[in-house]
mmCIF file of C-alpha atoms in Angstrom:
data_model
loop_
_atom_site.group_PDB
_atom_site.id
_atom_site.type_symbol
_atom_site.label_atom_id
_atom_site.label_comp_id
_atom_site.label_asym_id
_atom_site.label_seq_id
_atom_site.Cartn_x
_atom_site.Cartn_y
_atom_site.Cartn_z
ATOM 1 C CA UNK A 1 -6.801 -45.843 1.866
ATOM 2 C CA UNK A 2 -8.932 -42.981 0.654
ATOM 3 C CA UNK A 3 -7.338 -39.558 0.840
ATOM 4 C CA UNK A 4 -8.046 -38.166 4.289
ATOM 5 C CA UNK A 5 -7.667 -34.566 3.221
ATOM 6 C CA UNK A 6 -9.798 -33.406 0.330
ATOM 7 C CA UNK A 7 -10.397 -29.779 1.225
ATOM 8 C CA UNK A 8 -8.221 -27.257 3.018
ATOM 9 C CA UNK A 9 -9.092 -23.751 4.116
ATOM 10 C CA UNK A 10 -6.355 -21.333 5.150
ATOM 11 C CA UNK A 11 -7.085 -18.019 6.864
ATOM 12 C CA UNK A 12 -4.878 -15.136 5.746
ATOM 13 C CA UNK A 13 -4.905 -11.832 7.622
ATOM 14 C CA UNK A 14 -1.755 -10.163 6.305
ATOM 15 C CA UNK A 15 0.429 -11.209 9.228
ATOM 16 C CA UNK A 16 3.697 -13.048 8.622
ATOM 17 C CA UNK A 17 2.284 -15.975 10.581
ATOM 18 C CA UNK A 18 -0.664 -16.278 8.226
ATOM 19 C CA UNK A 19 1.586 -16.211 5.158
ATOM 20 C CA UNK A 20 3.601 -19.055 6.721
ATOM 21 C CA UNK A 21 0.325 -20.903 7.279
ATOM 22 C CA UNK A 22 -0.483 -20.407 3.586
ATOM 23 C CA UNK A 23 2.901 -21.845 2.590
ATOM 24 C CA UNK A 24 2.270 -24.909 4.723
ATOM 25 C CA UNK A 25 -1.244 -25.268 3.344
ATOM 26 C CA UNK A 26 0.200 -25.184 -0.191
ATOM 27 C CA UNK A 27 2.624 -27.958 0.776
ATOM 28 C CA UNK A 28 -0.215 -30.010 2.237
ATOM 29 C CA UNK A 29 -2.403 -29.438 -0.827
ATOM 30 C CA UNK A 30 0.408 -30.414 -3.131
ATOM 31 C CA UNK A 31 1.169 -33.638 -1.254
ATOM 32 C CA UNK A 32 -2.454 -34.641 -0.626
ATOM 33 C CA UNK A 33 -4.027 -33.323 -3.817
ATOM 34 C CA UNK A 34 -6.581 -31.450 -1.707
ATOM 35 C CA UNK A 35 -8.449 -28.374 -2.927
ATOM 36 C CA UNK A 36 -7.141 -25.252 -1.226
ATOM 37 C CA UNK A 37 -9.051 -22.057 -0.502
ATOM 38 C CA UNK A 38 -7.448 -18.963 1.032
ATOM 39 C CA UNK A 39 -9.796 -16.702 2.963
ATOM 40 C CA UNK A 40 -9.252 -13.068 3.996
ATOM 41 C CA UNK A 41 -11.827 -11.275 6.126
ATOM 42 C CA UNK A 42 -11.923 -7.485 5.982
ATOM 43 C CA UNK A 43 -12.662 -6.559 9.578
ATOM 44 C CA UNK A 44 -15.504 -4.106 9.060
ATOM 45 C CA UNK A 45 -16.722 -4.586 12.627
ATOM 46 C CA UNK A 46 -13.644 -2.874 14.080
ATOM 47 C CA UNK A 47 -14.133 0.206 11.881
ATOM 48 C CA UNK A 48 -17.827 0.371 12.807
ATOM 49 C CA UNK A 49 -16.921 0.152 16.503
ATOM 50 C CA UNK A 50 -14.547 3.080 16.112
ATOM 51 C CA UNK A 51 -17.196 5.273 14.504
ATOM 52 C CA UNK A 52 -19.596 4.319 17.283
ATOM 53 C CA UNK A 53 -16.961 5.229 19.888
ATOM 54 C CA UNK A 54 -16.365 8.597 18.127
ATOM 55 C CA UNK A 55 -12.694 7.726 17.570
ATOM 56 C CA UNK A 56 -13.242 7.560 13.798
ATOM 57 C CA UNK A 57 -15.021 9.952 11.513
ATOM 58 C CA UNK A 58 -17.204 8.356 8.871
ATOM 59 C CA UNK A 59 -14.642 9.405 6.263
ATOM 60 C CA UNK A 60 -11.903 7.576 8.186
ATOM 61 C CA UNK A 61 -14.000 4.427 8.336
ATOM 62 C CA UNK A 62 -14.362 4.567 4.560
ATOM 63 C CA UNK A 63 -10.686 5.329 3.990
ATOM 64 C CA UNK A 64 -9.414 2.555 6.277
ATOM 65 C CA UNK A 65 -11.864 -0.008 4.932
ATOM 66 C CA UNK A 66 -10.749 0.868 1.395
ATOM 67 C CA UNK A 67 -7.098 0.428 2.418
ATOM 68 C CA UNK A 68 -7.787 -2.929 4.039
ATOM 69 C CA UNK A 69 -9.760 -4.128 1.025
ATOM 70 C CA UNK A 70 -6.680 -3.341 -1.072
ATOM 71 C CA UNK A 71 -4.482 -5.205 1.437
ATOM 72 C CA UNK A 72 -6.807 -8.189 1.183
ATOM 73 C CA UNK A 73 -6.451 -8.269 -2.606
ATOM 74 C CA UNK A 74 -2.682 -7.970 -2.323
ATOM 75 C CA UNK A 75 -2.289 -10.771 0.201
ATOM 76 C CA UNK A 76 -4.719 -13.105 -1.565
ATOM 77 C CA UNK A 77 -2.900 -12.544 -4.864
ATOM 78 C CA UNK A 78 0.373 -13.246 -3.091
ATOM 79 C CA UNK A 79 -0.953 -16.577 -1.803
ATOM 80 C CA UNK A 80 -2.398 -17.413 -5.220
ATOM 81 C CA UNK A 81 0.984 -16.751 -6.833
ATOM 82 C CA UNK A 82 2.762 -18.826 -4.185
ATOM 83 C CA UNK A 83 0.455 -21.655 -5.168
ATOM 84 C CA UNK A 84 1.119 -21.176 -8.886
ATOM 85 C CA UNK A 85 4.871 -21.343 -8.203
ATOM 86 C CA UNK A 86 4.381 -24.795 -6.729
ATOM 87 C CA UNK A 87 1.754 -26.050 -9.146
ATOM 88 C CA UNK A 88 -1.130 -25.710 -6.681
ATOM 89 C CA UNK A 89 -4.370 -23.937 -7.545
ATOM 90 C CA UNK A 90 -5.416 -21.677 -4.695
ATOM 91 C CA UNK A 91 -8.990 -20.428 -4.791
ATOM 92 C CA UNK A 92 -9.144 -17.049 -3.065
ATOM 93 C CA UNK A 93 -12.091 -15.587 -1.226
ATOM 94 C CA UNK A 94 -12.589 -12.205 0.401
ATOM 95 C CA UNK A 95 -15.327 -11.605 2.936
ATOM 96 C CA UNK A 96 -16.362 -8.677 5.115
ATOM 97 C CA UNK A 97 -17.465 -8.664 8.732
ATOM 98 C CA UNK A 98 -16.243 -10.060 12.030
ATOM 99 C CA UNK A 99 -13.310 -12.349 11.153
ATOM 100 C CA UNK A 100 -13.993 -15.280 13.444
ATOM 101 C CA UNK A 101 -17.690 -15.342 12.547
ATOM 102 C CA UNK A 102 -16.930 -15.243 8.829
ATOM 103 C CA UNK A 103 -14.337 -18.021 9.190
ATOM 104 C CA UNK A 104 -16.873 -20.098 11.093
ATOM 105 C CA UNK A 105 -19.507 -19.476 8.393
ATOM 106 C CA UNK A 106 -17.055 -20.388 5.645
ATOM 107 C CA UNK A 107 -16.181 -23.640 7.411
ATOM 108 C CA UNK A 108 -19.880 -24.487 7.728
ATOM 109 C CA UNK A 109 -20.416 -23.749 4.057
ATOM 110 C CA UNK A 110 -17.309 -25.370 2.555
ATOM 111 C CA UNK A 111 -16.840 -28.163 5.066
ATOM 112 C CA UNK A 112 -13.048 -28.341 4.768
ATOM 113 C CA UNK A 113 -11.256 -31.257 6.403
ATOM 114 C CA UNK A 114 -8.792 -28.878 8.013
ATOM 115 C CA UNK A 115 -8.700 -25.160 8.772
ATOM 116 C CA UNK A 116 -5.089 -23.951 8.662
ATOM 117 C CA UNK A 117 -4.164 -20.979 10.868
ATOM 118 C CA UNK A 118 -0.918 -19.127 11.526
ATOM 119 C CA UNK A 119 0.778 -19.333 14.888
ATOM 120 C CA UNK A 120 -1.369 -17.644 17.521
ATOM 121 C CA UNK A 121 0.048 -14.716 19.427
ATOM 122 C CA UNK A 122 0.797 -15.299 23.075
ATOM 123 C CA UNK A 123 -2.121 -14.751 25.416
ATOM 124 C CA UNK A 124 -0.982 -12.261 28.039
ATOM 125 C CA UNK A 125 -4.291 -10.969 29.264
ATOM 126 C CA UNK A 126 -7.941 -11.980 29.324
ATOM 127 C CA UNK A 127 -8.469 -9.301 26.706
ATOM 128 C CA UNK A 128 -6.142 -11.105 24.263
ATOM 129 C CA UNK A 129 -8.088 -14.300 24.717
ATOM 130 C CA UNK A 130 -11.412 -12.593 24.158
ATOM 131 C CA UNK A 131 -10.517 -10.605 21.082
ATOM 132 C CA UNK A 132 -7.897 -12.509 19.096
ATOM 133 C CA UNK A 133 -9.822 -13.427 15.963
ATOM 134 C CA UNK A 134 -7.733 -16.490 15.023
ATOM 135 C CA UNK A 135 -7.998 -17.778 18.587
ATOM 136 C CA UNK A 136 -11.760 -17.361 18.514
ATOM 137 C CA UNK A 137 -11.966 -19.069 15.130
ATOM 138 C CA UNK A 138 -9.927 -22.000 16.434
ATOM 139 C CA UNK A 139 -12.315 -22.426 19.340
ATOM 140 C CA UNK A 140 -15.513 -22.005 17.347
ATOM 141 C CA UNK A 141 -15.176 -23.833 14.020
ATOM 142 C CA UNK A 142 -16.600 -27.297 13.581
ATOM 143 C CA UNK A 143 -13.656 -28.829 11.669
ATOM 144 C CA UNK A 144 -10.158 -29.825 12.755
ATOM 145 C CA UNK A 145 -7.694 -26.967 13.046
ATOM 146 C CA UNK A 146 -3.994 -26.969 12.234
ATOM 147 C CA UNK A 147 -1.857 -24.257 13.821
ATOM 148 C CA UNK A 148 1.323 -23.753 11.820
ATOM 149 C CA UNK A 149 4.538 -23.071 13.754
ATOM 150 C CA UNK A 150 8.256 -22.976 13.022
ATOM 151 C CA UNK A 151 8.404 -20.633 10.027
ATOM 152 C CA UNK A 152 11.951 -21.633 9.059
ATOM 153 C CA UNK A 153 11.036 -25.291 8.742
ATOM 154 C CA UNK A 154 7.917 -24.402 6.786
ATOM 155 C CA UNK A 155 9.923 -22.166 4.465
ATOM 156 C CA UNK A 156 12.424 -24.989 3.830
ATOM 157 C CA UNK A 157 9.571 -27.372 3.136
ATOM 158 C CA UNK A 158 7.874 -24.938 0.774
ATOM 159 C CA UNK A 159 11.181 -24.137 -0.911
ATOM 160 C CA UNK A 160 11.954 -27.794 -1.449
ATOM 161 C CA UNK A 161 8.746 -28.416 -3.401
ATOM 162 C CA UNK A 162 9.550 -28.635 -7.091
ATOM 163 C CA UNK A 163 7.280 -26.489 -9.289
ATOM 164 C CA UNK B 1 -0.380 -6.221 17.121
ATOM 165 C CA UNK B 2 -1.787 -6.303 20.629
ATOM 166 C CA UNK B 3 -2.065 -3.057 22.578
ATOM 167 C CA UNK B 4 0.165 -4.582 25.228
ATOM 168 C CA UNK B 5 2.993 -4.762 22.683
ATOM 169 C CA UNK B 6 2.813 -0.982 22.295
ATOM 170 C CA UNK B 7 2.347 0.157 25.881
ATOM 171 C CA UNK B 8 5.815 0.173 27.408
ATOM 172 C CA UNK B 9 6.997 2.212 30.367
ATOM 173 C CA UNK B 10 9.199 4.433 28.202
ATOM 174 C CA UNK B 11 6.228 5.701 26.175
ATOM 175 C CA UNK B 12 3.918 6.325 29.124
ATOM 176 C CA UNK B 13 4.045 9.706 30.848
ATOM 177 C CA UNK B 14 2.506 10.174 34.283
ATOM 178 C CA UNK B 15 1.615 12.873 35.085
ATOM 179 C CA UNK B 16 1.396 15.005 31.979
ATOM 180 C CA UNK B 17 2.436 18.602 32.653
ATOM 181 C CA UNK B 18 0.624 20.362 29.802
ATOM 182 C CA UNK B 19 -2.643 22.189 30.315
ATOM 183 C CA UNK B 20 -3.731 22.780 26.711
ATOM 184 C CA UNK B 21 -4.694 20.448 23.889
ATOM 185 C CA UNK B 22 -1.836 21.484 21.607
ATOM 186 C CA UNK B 23 0.708 21.172 24.400
ATOM 187 C CA UNK B 24 -0.496 17.708 25.451
ATOM 188 C CA UNK B 25 -0.080 16.481 21.884
ATOM 189 C CA UNK B 26 3.383 18.025 21.746
ATOM 190 C CA UNK B 27 4.343 16.553 25.117
ATOM 191 C CA UNK B 28 3.355 13.042 24.028
ATOM 192 C CA UNK B 29 5.065 13.411 20.653
ATOM 193 C CA UNK B 30 8.202 14.548 22.493
ATOM 194 C CA UNK B 31 8.096 11.312 24.517
ATOM 195 C CA UNK B 32 8.274 9.435 21.224
ATOM 196 C CA UNK B 33 11.107 11.635 19.949
ATOM 197 C CA UNK B 34 13.047 11.159 23.193
ATOM 198 C CA UNK B 35 12.891 7.389 22.806
ATOM 199 C CA UNK B 36 13.815 7.394 19.138
ATOM 200 C CA UNK B 37 10.392 6.396 17.845
ATOM 201 C CA UNK B 38 10.111 9.431 15.561
ATOM 202 C CA UNK B 39 12.507 12.035 14.193
ATOM 203 C CA UNK B 40 10.484 15.098 13.303
ATOM 204 C CA UNK B 41 8.161 16.178 16.115
ATOM 205 C CA UNK B 42 6.708 19.066 14.098
ATOM 206 C CA UNK B 43 5.566 16.848 11.254
ATOM 207 C CA UNK B 44 4.020 14.334 13.654
ATOM 208 C CA UNK B 45 2.196 17.110 15.560
ATOM 209 C CA UNK B 46 0.963 18.610 12.294
ATOM 210 C CA UNK B 47 -0.497 15.277 11.195
ATOM 211 C CA UNK B 48 -2.347 14.892 14.486
ATOM 212 C CA UNK B 49 -3.589 18.480 14.561
ATOM 213 C CA UNK B 50 -4.805 18.114 10.981
ATOM 214 C CA UNK B 51 -6.895 15.116 12.061
ATOM 215 C CA UNK B 52 -8.118 17.001 15.153
ATOM 216 C CA UNK B 53 -9.231 19.885 12.940
ATOM 217 C CA UNK B 54 -11.776 17.524 11.345
ATOM 218 C CA UNK B 55 -13.249 16.632 14.723
ATOM 219 C CA UNK B 56 -11.887 16.212 18.221
ATOM 220 C CA UNK B 57 -10.837 12.741 19.334
ATOM 221 C CA UNK B 58 -11.764 13.736 22.883
ATOM 222 C CA UNK B 59 -14.312 11.078 23.817
ATOM 223 C CA UNK B 60 -16.623 10.824 26.756
ATOM 224 C CA UNK B 61 -15.498 10.185 30.332
ATOM 225 C CA UNK B 62 -12.073 11.793 30.135
ATOM 226 C CA UNK B 63 -10.535 9.764 27.310
ATOM 227 C CA UNK B 64 -8.806 11.135 24.219
ATOM 228 C CA UNK B 65 -7.375 9.165 21.308
ATOM 229 C CA UNK B 66 -5.459 11.583 19.063
ATOM 230 C CA UNK B 67 -4.212 9.675 16.033
ATOM 231 C CA UNK B 68 -2.942 10.106 12.500
ATOM 232 C CA UNK B 69 -1.231 8.387 9.626
ATOM 233 C CA UNK B 70 2.221 9.776 8.960
ATOM 234 C CA UNK B 71 5.380 8.787 7.153
ATOM 235 C CA UNK B 72 7.254 9.770 10.305
ATOM 236 C CA UNK B 73 6.830 6.220 11.623
ATOM 237 C CA UNK B 74 7.583 2.871 10.041
ATOM 238 C CA UNK B 75 5.413 0.842 12.373
ATOM 239 C CA UNK B 76 2.516 1.452 14.696
ATOM 240 C CA UNK B 77 3.608 3.779 17.504
ATOM 241 C CA UNK B 78 1.826 4.759 20.685
ATOM 242 C CA UNK B 79 2.425 7.201 23.514
ATOM 243 C CA UNK B 80 0.169 7.305 26.524
ATOM 244 C CA UNK B 81 -0.282 9.965 29.158
ATOM 245 C CA UNK B 82 -2.299 10.625 32.285
ATOM 246 C CA UNK B 83 -3.309 14.112 33.321
ATOM 247 C CA UNK B 84 -4.898 13.881 36.799
ATOM 248 C CA UNK B 85 -6.278 17.426 36.575
ATOM 249 C CA UNK B 86 -7.555 17.017 33.037
ATOM 250 C CA UNK B 87 -7.172 19.114 29.904
ATOM 251 C CA UNK B 88 -9.793 20.727 27.693
ATOM 252 C CA UNK B 89 -9.567 18.549 24.579
ATOM 253 C CA UNK B 90 -12.916 19.702 23.174
ATOM 254 C CA UNK B 91 -14.357 16.360 24.187
ATOM 255 C CA UNK B 92 -17.842 15.355 23.045
ATOM 256 C CA UNK B 93 -19.205 15.587 26.598
ATOM 257 C CA UNK B 94 -17.398 18.867 27.347
ATOM 258 C CA UNK B 95 -15.503 17.273 30.232
ATOM 259 C CA UNK B 96 -11.731 17.557 30.638
ATOM 260 C CA UNK B 97 -9.708 14.680 29.202
ATOM 261 C CA UNK B 98 -7.426 12.784 31.562
ATOM 262 C CA UNK B 99 -6.314 9.676 29.677
ATOM 263 C CA UNK B 100 -4.516 10.139 26.384
ATOM 264 C CA UNK B 101 -3.673 7.467 23.822
ATOM 265 C CA UNK B 102 -1.688 9.098 21.016
ATOM 266 C CA UNK B 103 -1.240 6.779 18.078
ATOM 267 C CA UNK B 104 0.738 7.200 14.871
ATOM 268 C CA UNK B 105 0.706 4.738 11.988
ATOM 269 C CA UNK B 106 2.548 4.513 8.698
ATOM 270 C CA UNK B 107 0.287 5.282 5.724
ATOM 271 C CA UNK B 108 0.362 1.646 4.566
ATOM 272 C CA UNK B 109 -0.631 0.179 7.932
ATOM 273 C CA UNK B 110 -4.331 0.781 8.118
ATOM 274 C CA UNK B 111 -5.076 -2.762 9.310
ATOM 275 C CA UNK B 112 -2.889 -2.804 12.450
ATOM 276 C CA UNK B 113 -3.814 0.834 13.153
ATOM 277 C CA UNK B 114 -7.503 0.063 13.059
ATOM 278 C CA UNK B 115 -7.143 -3.021 15.252
ATOM 279 C CA UNK B 116 -5.110 -1.172 17.885
ATOM 280 C CA UNK B 117 -7.619 1.687 17.972
ATOM 281 C CA UNK B 118 -10.450 -0.823 18.299
ATOM 282 C CA UNK B 119 -8.650 -2.382 21.249
ATOM 283 C CA UNK B 120 -8.362 1.028 22.910
ATOM 284 C CA UNK B 121 -12.096 1.525 22.330
ATOM 285 C CA UNK B 122 -12.834 -1.799 24.020
ATOM 286 C CA UNK B 123 -10.467 -1.221 26.944
ATOM 287 C CA UNK B 124 -11.820 2.220 27.688
ATOM 288 C CA UNK B 125 -15.392 0.958 27.871
ATOM 289 C CA UNK B 126 -14.651 -0.157 31.416
ATOM 290 C CA UNK B 127 -15.161 2.792 33.732
ATOM 291 C CA UNK B 128 -13.409 0.958 36.553
ATOM 292 C CA UNK B 129 -10.341 0.323 34.440
ATOM 293 C CA UNK B 130 -10.237 3.962 33.305
ATOM 294 C CA UNK B 131 -10.571 5.132 36.905
ATOM 295 C CA UNK B 132 -7.634 2.941 37.878
ATOM 296 C CA UNK B 133 -5.570 4.314 34.989
ATOM 297 C CA UNK B 134 -6.424 7.897 35.952
ATOM 298 C CA UNK B 135 -5.306 7.303 39.505
ATOM 299 C CA UNK B 136 -2.000 5.714 38.474
ATOM 300 C CA UNK B 137 1.045 7.580 39.743
ATOM 301 C CA UNK B 138 3.714 6.035 37.543
ATOM 302 C CA UNK B 139 4.276 4.585 34.083
ATOM 303 C CA UNK B 140 5.038 1.226 35.670
ATOM 304 C CA UNK B 141 1.647 1.214 37.353
ATOM 305 C CA UNK B 142 -0.099 1.972 34.047
ATOM 306 C CA UNK B 143 1.702 -0.857 32.243
ATOM 307 C CA UNK B 144 0.929 -3.175 35.155
ATOM 308 C CA UNK B 145 -2.770 -2.390 34.909
ATOM 309 C CA UNK B 146 -2.794 -3.323 31.224
ATOM 310 C CA UNK B 147 -0.983 -6.566 31.952
ATOM 311 C CA UNK B 148 -3.499 -7.498 34.627
ATOM 312 C CA UNK B 149 -6.570 -6.598 32.596
#
């Protein structure tokens, strides 16, 4: 039977959950031989909203965006190195904008078989549901979505992969 | 981190007693000190006042969001207060500020800081919700309003 999974896309946002998702995606890529891309979206929309609301000065918008760009590089390098440790090539990609829209656009462009996301935070209010970027991505992308849970099991699985 | 994770009864003060901008900031910082969220109140106040000196975070319609990055906190920290009478916070519309969201973030936590501030911006767009917060008479009521929203 032809390999069902040829392309994987994992969304990394710096949270522990997204790093766990990246570990699982590396395991899946290793076992299936699929291409793996890790995507980080610098949330420029949030900073723009804050300037518009007068909470941020323009200089703060620039400073915070710079910081988050650096975070993006750090986390993507981390995922790339995790892949190298296990003999998996991880292509990294950094985008700017509204996270769920950029994830959706990336899925349309790359057409991965599966989008891998970290465990979603609990929805405790309508606000959470409306503004959680991973949640919105899950609901809006056109491909299948895998939500990774149980970080200890994933860590054991990742750890057990020979380099 | 969702705003709801930060807004707990022990960091919400209703009503605030202070009547000046500097004192409100100090009163909210003291709430954080009292509950072991920060050690050095002076350093935290200085960081916030330094940010305020660049431009007031007093927004329109009675809302103020004083914030700063400081090494006084290890994770994102919030104190909230309601001043029914209002305080002159040099707001953009010249009106007294009644709802205060004081937020401190570690210097390496720009991402969570930005997201939490953006959530405050979204929440405070609702005039009805802000009115309900302003009329709250206890910390429990404030937290309850956020949970229901």
